[in-house]
CSV table of C-alpha atoms in Angstrom, one decimal:
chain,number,residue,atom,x,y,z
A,1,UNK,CA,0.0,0.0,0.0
A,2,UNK,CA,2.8,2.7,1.1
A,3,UNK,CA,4.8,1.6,-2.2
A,4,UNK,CA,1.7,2.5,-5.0
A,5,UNK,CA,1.2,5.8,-3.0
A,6,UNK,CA,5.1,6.9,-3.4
A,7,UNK,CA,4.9,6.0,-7.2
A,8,UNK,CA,2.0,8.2,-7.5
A,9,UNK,CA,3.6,10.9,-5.6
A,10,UNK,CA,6.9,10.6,-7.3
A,11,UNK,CA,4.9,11.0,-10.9
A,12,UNK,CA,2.7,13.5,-9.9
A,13,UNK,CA,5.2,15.4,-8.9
A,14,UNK,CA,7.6,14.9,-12.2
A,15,UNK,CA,4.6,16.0,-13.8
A,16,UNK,CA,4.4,19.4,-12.1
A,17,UNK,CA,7.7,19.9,-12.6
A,18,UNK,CA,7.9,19.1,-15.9
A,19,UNK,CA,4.6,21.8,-16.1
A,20,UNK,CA,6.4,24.3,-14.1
A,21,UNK,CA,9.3,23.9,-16.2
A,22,UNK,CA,7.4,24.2,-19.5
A,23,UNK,CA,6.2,27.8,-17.9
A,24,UNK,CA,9.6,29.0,-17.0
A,25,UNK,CA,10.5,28.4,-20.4
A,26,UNK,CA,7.9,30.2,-22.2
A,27,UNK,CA,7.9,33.3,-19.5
A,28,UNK,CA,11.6,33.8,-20.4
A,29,UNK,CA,10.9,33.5,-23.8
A,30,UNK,CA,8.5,36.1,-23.8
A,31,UNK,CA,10.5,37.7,-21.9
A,32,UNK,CA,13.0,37.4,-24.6
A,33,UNK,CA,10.7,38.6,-27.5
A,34,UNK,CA,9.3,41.4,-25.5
A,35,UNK,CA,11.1,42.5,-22.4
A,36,UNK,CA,8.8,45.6,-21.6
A,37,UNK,CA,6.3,42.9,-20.4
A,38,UNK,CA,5.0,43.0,-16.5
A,39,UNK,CA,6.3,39.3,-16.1
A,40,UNK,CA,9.5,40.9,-16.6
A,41,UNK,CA,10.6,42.0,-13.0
A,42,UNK,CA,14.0,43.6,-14.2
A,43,UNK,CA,12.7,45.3,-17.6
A,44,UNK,CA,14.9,47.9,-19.3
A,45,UNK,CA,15.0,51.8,-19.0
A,46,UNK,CA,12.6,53.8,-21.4
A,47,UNK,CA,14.7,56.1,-23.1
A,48,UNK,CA,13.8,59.8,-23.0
A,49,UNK,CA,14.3,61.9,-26.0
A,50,UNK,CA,16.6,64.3,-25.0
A,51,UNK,CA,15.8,68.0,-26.9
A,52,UNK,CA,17.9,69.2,-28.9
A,53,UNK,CA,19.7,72.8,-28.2
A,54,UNK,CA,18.0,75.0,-30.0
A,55,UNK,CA,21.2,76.8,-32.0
A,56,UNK,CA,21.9,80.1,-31.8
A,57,UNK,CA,22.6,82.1,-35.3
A,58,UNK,CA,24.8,85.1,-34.6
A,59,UNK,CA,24.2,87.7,-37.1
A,60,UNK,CA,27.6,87.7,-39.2
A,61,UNK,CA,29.9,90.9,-38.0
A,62,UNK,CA,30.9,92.9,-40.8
A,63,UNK,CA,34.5,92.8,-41.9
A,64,UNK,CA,36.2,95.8,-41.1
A,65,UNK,CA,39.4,97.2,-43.2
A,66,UNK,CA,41.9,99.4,-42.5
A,67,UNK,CA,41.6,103.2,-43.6
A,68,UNK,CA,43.4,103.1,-46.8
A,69,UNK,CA,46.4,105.2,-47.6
A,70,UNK,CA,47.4,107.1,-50.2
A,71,UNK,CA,50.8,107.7,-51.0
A,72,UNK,CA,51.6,111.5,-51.4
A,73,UNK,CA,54.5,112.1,-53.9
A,74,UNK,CA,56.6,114.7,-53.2
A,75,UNK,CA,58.2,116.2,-56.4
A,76,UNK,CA,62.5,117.1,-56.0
A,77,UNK,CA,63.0,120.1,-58.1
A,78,UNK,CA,65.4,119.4,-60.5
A,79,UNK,CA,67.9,122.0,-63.2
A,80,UNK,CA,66.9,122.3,-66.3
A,81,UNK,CA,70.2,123.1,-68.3
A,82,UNK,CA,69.1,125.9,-71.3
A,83,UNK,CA,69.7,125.0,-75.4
A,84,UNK,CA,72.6,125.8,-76.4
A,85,UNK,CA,71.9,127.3,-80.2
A,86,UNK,CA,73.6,125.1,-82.8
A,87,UNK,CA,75.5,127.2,-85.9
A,88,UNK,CA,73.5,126.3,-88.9
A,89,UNK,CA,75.7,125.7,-92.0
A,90,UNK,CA,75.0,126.9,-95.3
A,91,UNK,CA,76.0,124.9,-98.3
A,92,UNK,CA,77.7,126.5,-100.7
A,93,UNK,CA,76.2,125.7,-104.9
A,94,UNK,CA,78.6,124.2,-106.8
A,95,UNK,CA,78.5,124.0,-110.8
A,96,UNK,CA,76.6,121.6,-112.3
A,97,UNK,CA,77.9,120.5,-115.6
A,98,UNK,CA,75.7,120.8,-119.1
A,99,UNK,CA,74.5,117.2,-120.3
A,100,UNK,CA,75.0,116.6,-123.9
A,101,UNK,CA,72.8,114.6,-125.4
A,102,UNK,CA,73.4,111.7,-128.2
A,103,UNK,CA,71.4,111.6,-131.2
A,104,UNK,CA,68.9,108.5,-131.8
A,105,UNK,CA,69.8,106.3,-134.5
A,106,UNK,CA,68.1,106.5,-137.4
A,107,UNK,CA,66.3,103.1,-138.5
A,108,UNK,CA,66.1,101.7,-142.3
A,109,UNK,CA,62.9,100.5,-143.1
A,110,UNK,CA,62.9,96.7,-144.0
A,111,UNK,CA,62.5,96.2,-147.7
A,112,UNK,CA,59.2,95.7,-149.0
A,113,UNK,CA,58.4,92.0,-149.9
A,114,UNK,CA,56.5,91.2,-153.2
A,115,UNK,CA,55.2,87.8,-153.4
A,116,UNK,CA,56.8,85.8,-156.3
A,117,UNK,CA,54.2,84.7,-159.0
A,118,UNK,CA,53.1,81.1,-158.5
A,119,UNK,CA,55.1,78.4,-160.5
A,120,UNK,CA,53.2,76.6,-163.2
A,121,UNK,CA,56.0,74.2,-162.9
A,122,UNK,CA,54.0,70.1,-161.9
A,123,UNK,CA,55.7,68.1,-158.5
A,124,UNK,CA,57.4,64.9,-159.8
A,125,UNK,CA,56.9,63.4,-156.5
A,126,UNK,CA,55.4,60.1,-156.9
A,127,UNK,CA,52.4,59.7,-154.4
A,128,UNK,CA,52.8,57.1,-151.4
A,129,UNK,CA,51.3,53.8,-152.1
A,130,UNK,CA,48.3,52.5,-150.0
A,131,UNK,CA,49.6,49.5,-148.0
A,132,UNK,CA,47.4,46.5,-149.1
A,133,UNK,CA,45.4,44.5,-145.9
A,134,UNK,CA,46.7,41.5,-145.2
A,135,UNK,CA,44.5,38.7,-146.4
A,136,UNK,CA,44.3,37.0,-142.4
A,137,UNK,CA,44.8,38.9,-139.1
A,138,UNK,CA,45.0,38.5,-136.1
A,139,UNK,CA,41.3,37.4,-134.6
A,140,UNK,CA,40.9,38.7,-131.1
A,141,UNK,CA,44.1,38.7,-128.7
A,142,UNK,CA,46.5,36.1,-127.4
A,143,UNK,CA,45.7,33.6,-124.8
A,144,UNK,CA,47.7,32.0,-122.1
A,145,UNK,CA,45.9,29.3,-120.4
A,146,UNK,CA,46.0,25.8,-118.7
A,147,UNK,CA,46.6,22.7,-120.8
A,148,UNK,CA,43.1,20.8,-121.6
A,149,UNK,CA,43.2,20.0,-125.3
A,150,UNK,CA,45.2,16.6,-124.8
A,151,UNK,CA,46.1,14.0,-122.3
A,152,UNK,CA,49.2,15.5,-122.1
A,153,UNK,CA,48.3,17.8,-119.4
A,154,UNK,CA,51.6,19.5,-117.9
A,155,UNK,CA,54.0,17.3,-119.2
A,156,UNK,CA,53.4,19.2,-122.7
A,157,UNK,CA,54.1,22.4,-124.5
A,158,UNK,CA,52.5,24.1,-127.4
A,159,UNK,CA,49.9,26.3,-129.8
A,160,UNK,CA,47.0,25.9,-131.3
A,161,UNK,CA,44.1,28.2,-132.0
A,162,UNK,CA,41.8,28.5,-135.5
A,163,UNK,CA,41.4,29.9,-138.7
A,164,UNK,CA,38.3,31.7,-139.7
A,165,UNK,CA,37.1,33.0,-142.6
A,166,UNK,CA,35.5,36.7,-143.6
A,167,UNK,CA,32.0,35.6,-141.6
A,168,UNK,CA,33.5,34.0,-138.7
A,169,UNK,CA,32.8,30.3,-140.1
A,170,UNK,CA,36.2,27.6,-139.3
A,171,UNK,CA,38.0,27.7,-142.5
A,172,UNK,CA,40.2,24.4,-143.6
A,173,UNK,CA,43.1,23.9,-145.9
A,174,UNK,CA,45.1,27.2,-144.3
A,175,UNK,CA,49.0,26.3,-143.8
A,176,UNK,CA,49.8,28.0,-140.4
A,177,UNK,CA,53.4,28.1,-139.4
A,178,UNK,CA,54.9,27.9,-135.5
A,179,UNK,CA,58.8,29.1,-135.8
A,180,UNK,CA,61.3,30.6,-133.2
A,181,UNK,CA,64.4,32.0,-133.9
A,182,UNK,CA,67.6,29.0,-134.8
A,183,UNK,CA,64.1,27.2,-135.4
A,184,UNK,CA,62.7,26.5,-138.8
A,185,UNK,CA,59.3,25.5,-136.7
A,186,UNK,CA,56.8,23.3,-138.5
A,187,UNK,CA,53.8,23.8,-140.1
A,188,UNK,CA,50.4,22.4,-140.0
A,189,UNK,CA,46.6,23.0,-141.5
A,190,UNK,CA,43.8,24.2,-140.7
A,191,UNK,CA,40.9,22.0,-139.6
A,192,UNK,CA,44.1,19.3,-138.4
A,193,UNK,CA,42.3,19.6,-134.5
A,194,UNK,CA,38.7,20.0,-134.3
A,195,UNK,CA,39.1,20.0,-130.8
A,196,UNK,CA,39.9,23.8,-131.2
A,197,UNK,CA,36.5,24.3,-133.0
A,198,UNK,CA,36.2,24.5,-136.9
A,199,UNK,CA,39.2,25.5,-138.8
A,200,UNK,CA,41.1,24.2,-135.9
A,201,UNK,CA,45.2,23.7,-135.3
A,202,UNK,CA,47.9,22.5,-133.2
A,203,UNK,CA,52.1,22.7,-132.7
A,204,UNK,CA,53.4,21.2,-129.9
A,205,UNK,CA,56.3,23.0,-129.0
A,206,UNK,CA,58.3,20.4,-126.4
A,207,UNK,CA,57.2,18.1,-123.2
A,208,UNK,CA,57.3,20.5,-120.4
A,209,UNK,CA,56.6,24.3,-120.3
A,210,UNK,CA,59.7,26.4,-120.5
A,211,UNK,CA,60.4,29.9,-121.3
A,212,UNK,CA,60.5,31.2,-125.0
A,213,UNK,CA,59.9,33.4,-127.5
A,214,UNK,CA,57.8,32.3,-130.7
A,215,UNK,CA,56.6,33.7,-134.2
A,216,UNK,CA,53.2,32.2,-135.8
A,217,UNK,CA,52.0,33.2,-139.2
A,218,UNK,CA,49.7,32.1,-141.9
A,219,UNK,CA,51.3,31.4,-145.3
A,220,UNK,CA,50.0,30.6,-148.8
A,221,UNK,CA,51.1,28.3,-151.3
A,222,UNK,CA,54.6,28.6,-152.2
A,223,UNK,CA,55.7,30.2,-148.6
A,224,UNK,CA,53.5,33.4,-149.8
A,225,UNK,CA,52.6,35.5,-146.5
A,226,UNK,CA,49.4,36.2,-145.6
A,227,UNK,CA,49.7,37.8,-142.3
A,228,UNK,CA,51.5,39.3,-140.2
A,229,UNK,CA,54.0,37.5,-138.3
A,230,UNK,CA,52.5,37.2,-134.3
A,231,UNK,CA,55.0,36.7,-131.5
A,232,UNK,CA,54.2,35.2,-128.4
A,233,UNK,CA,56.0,33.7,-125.3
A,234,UNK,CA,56.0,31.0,-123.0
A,235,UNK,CA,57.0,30.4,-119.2
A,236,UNK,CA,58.5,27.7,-117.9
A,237,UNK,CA,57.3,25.9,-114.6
A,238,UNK,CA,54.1,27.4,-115.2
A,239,UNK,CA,51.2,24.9,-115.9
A,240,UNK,CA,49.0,27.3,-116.0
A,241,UNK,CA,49.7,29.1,-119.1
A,242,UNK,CA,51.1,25.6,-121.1
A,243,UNK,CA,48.9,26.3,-123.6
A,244,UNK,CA,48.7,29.4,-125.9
A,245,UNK,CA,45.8,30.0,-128.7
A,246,UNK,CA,46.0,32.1,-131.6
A,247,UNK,CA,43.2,32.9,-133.9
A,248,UNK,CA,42.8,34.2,-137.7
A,249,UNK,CA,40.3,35.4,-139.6
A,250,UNK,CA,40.4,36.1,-143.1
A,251,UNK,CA,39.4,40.1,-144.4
A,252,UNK,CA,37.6,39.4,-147.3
C-alpha cells in the first residue's frame, strides 16, 4: 500500500515539474521577445528623447578694413640746363655740268616683200602607195591558259588556236606556221584539230613548259605570206599558261 502511493507521488510530482518547467521556459521567452512585459521583474530603462539645443545664429559681424592710404609724392626740383643754339651751316652751290645729249639712231625700213608669182611648174613626186590589208589577221588577242586539249596535261608544251574565214565560219586547208628564232618551226593545216573548234590547229612546241619566245604566221602556197608575223612567249614551270591559242580570220 505505502509503495503504490510513493509511485503516484513521485509522478505526480515529475509531472508538475515538468509543467512548471514548460512555464519558465515560455515566461523567459517572452520575456526574450518582449522584455517591456510585466512578467519581466527587471525590464529595461525607457529612453527619453533628450531636446535638442535650439542653436543660436549670430548675425555675421561685418568685416572691417583698415583706412586706406594714399601715398603722397613729393616732387624734387630738379635744373633744367638751357639749349645751347647750334650754328647752322650753309651749303655752298657748286656748278653743275651741261648734259650733252646723243642723237637717236636713225632706223632703215625693212624692204618691201613682193610675193613671187606662183610656178606653173608640176611636182614629180610620186604619191605614197596605199599599203594592201593583209588577207588574215590576227582574230581577237593572245591567250595564255592551262593545258586541256590533250592528255598531255603539264608534261606538254604548245599552240593551237583556229582559222576563220570573212563571216566567222572555221576555214580548212590554211597552212599555219609555229617558228622561233635557230628554229625553222613546222607547219600544220587548218581544220588538223577540231578539238579547237572549226578551222582548228595545233604545234606542240616540247614536253614541259619552258620559257621562250615564238613567231606564228599564216602562209600561202609557195611560202607566200598572208599575215602578219604574231610573236608570243611562253613560261617555264608554269602549268598554268602551257597552252597558248592564236586565232585568224580572213578580211575578205
Amino acid at each position: 500500500m505505502l509503495s503504490r502511493i510513493s509511485d503516484r507521488t513521485a509522478l505526480l510530482a515529475t509531472i508538475i515539474i515538468l509543467v512548471l518547467t514548460v512555464l519558465t521556459c515560455l515566461c523567459y521567452l517572452t520575456i526574450f521577445i518582449n522584455p517591456r512585459m510585466p512578467l519581466n521583474p527587471f525590464p529595461p530603462p525607457r529612453e527619453v528623447a533628450a531636446a535638442s539645443p535650439t542653436p543660436t545664429t549670430e548675425a555675421p559681424s561685418a568685416p572691417t578694413f583698415p583706412p586706406t592710404w594714399t601715398p603722397t609724392l613729393t616732387a624734387t626740383p630738379t635744373e633744367t640746363p638751357l639749349p645751347t643754339e647750334t650754328p647752322t651751316l650753309t651749303a655752298i652751290p657748286t656748278e653743275t655740268s651741261t648734259p650733252t645729249f646723243t642723237p637717236a639712231p636713225t632706223f632703215t625700213p625693212a624692204p618691201t616683200w613682193t610675193p613671187r608669182p606662183p610656178s606653173t611648174a608640176t611636182s614629180t613626186t610620186a604619191p605614197t602607195p596605199t599599203a594592201t590589208p593583209w588577207p588574215y589577221v590576227l582574230h581577237g588577242y593572245v591567250y595564255h591558259r592551262e593545258n586541256d586539249k590533250n592528255e598531255a596535261g603539264c608534261n606538254w608544251l604548245g599552240a593551237g588556236g583556229q582559222v576563220l574565214d570573212a563571216n566567222g565560219i572555221g576555214l580548212p586547208g590554211v597552212t599555219v606556221r609555229v617558228w622561233a628564232d635557230g628554229w625553222p618551226g613546222v607547219t600544220v593545216a587548218s581544220d588538223s584539230k577540231p578539238v579547237y573548234g572549226p578551222g582548228g590547229w595545233e604545234v606542240a612546241l616540247d614536253d614541259h613548259p619552258k620559257d621562250g619566245v615564238w613567231k606564228c604566221q599564216v602562209i600561202g602556197p609557195y611560202g607566200a605570206l598572208l599575215s602578219e608575223v604574231v610573236g608570243f612567249e611562253t613560261y617555264g614551270e608554269d602549268c598554268a599558261r602551257n597552252l597558248v591559242l592564236i586565232a585568224f580570220k580572213k578580211t575578205s
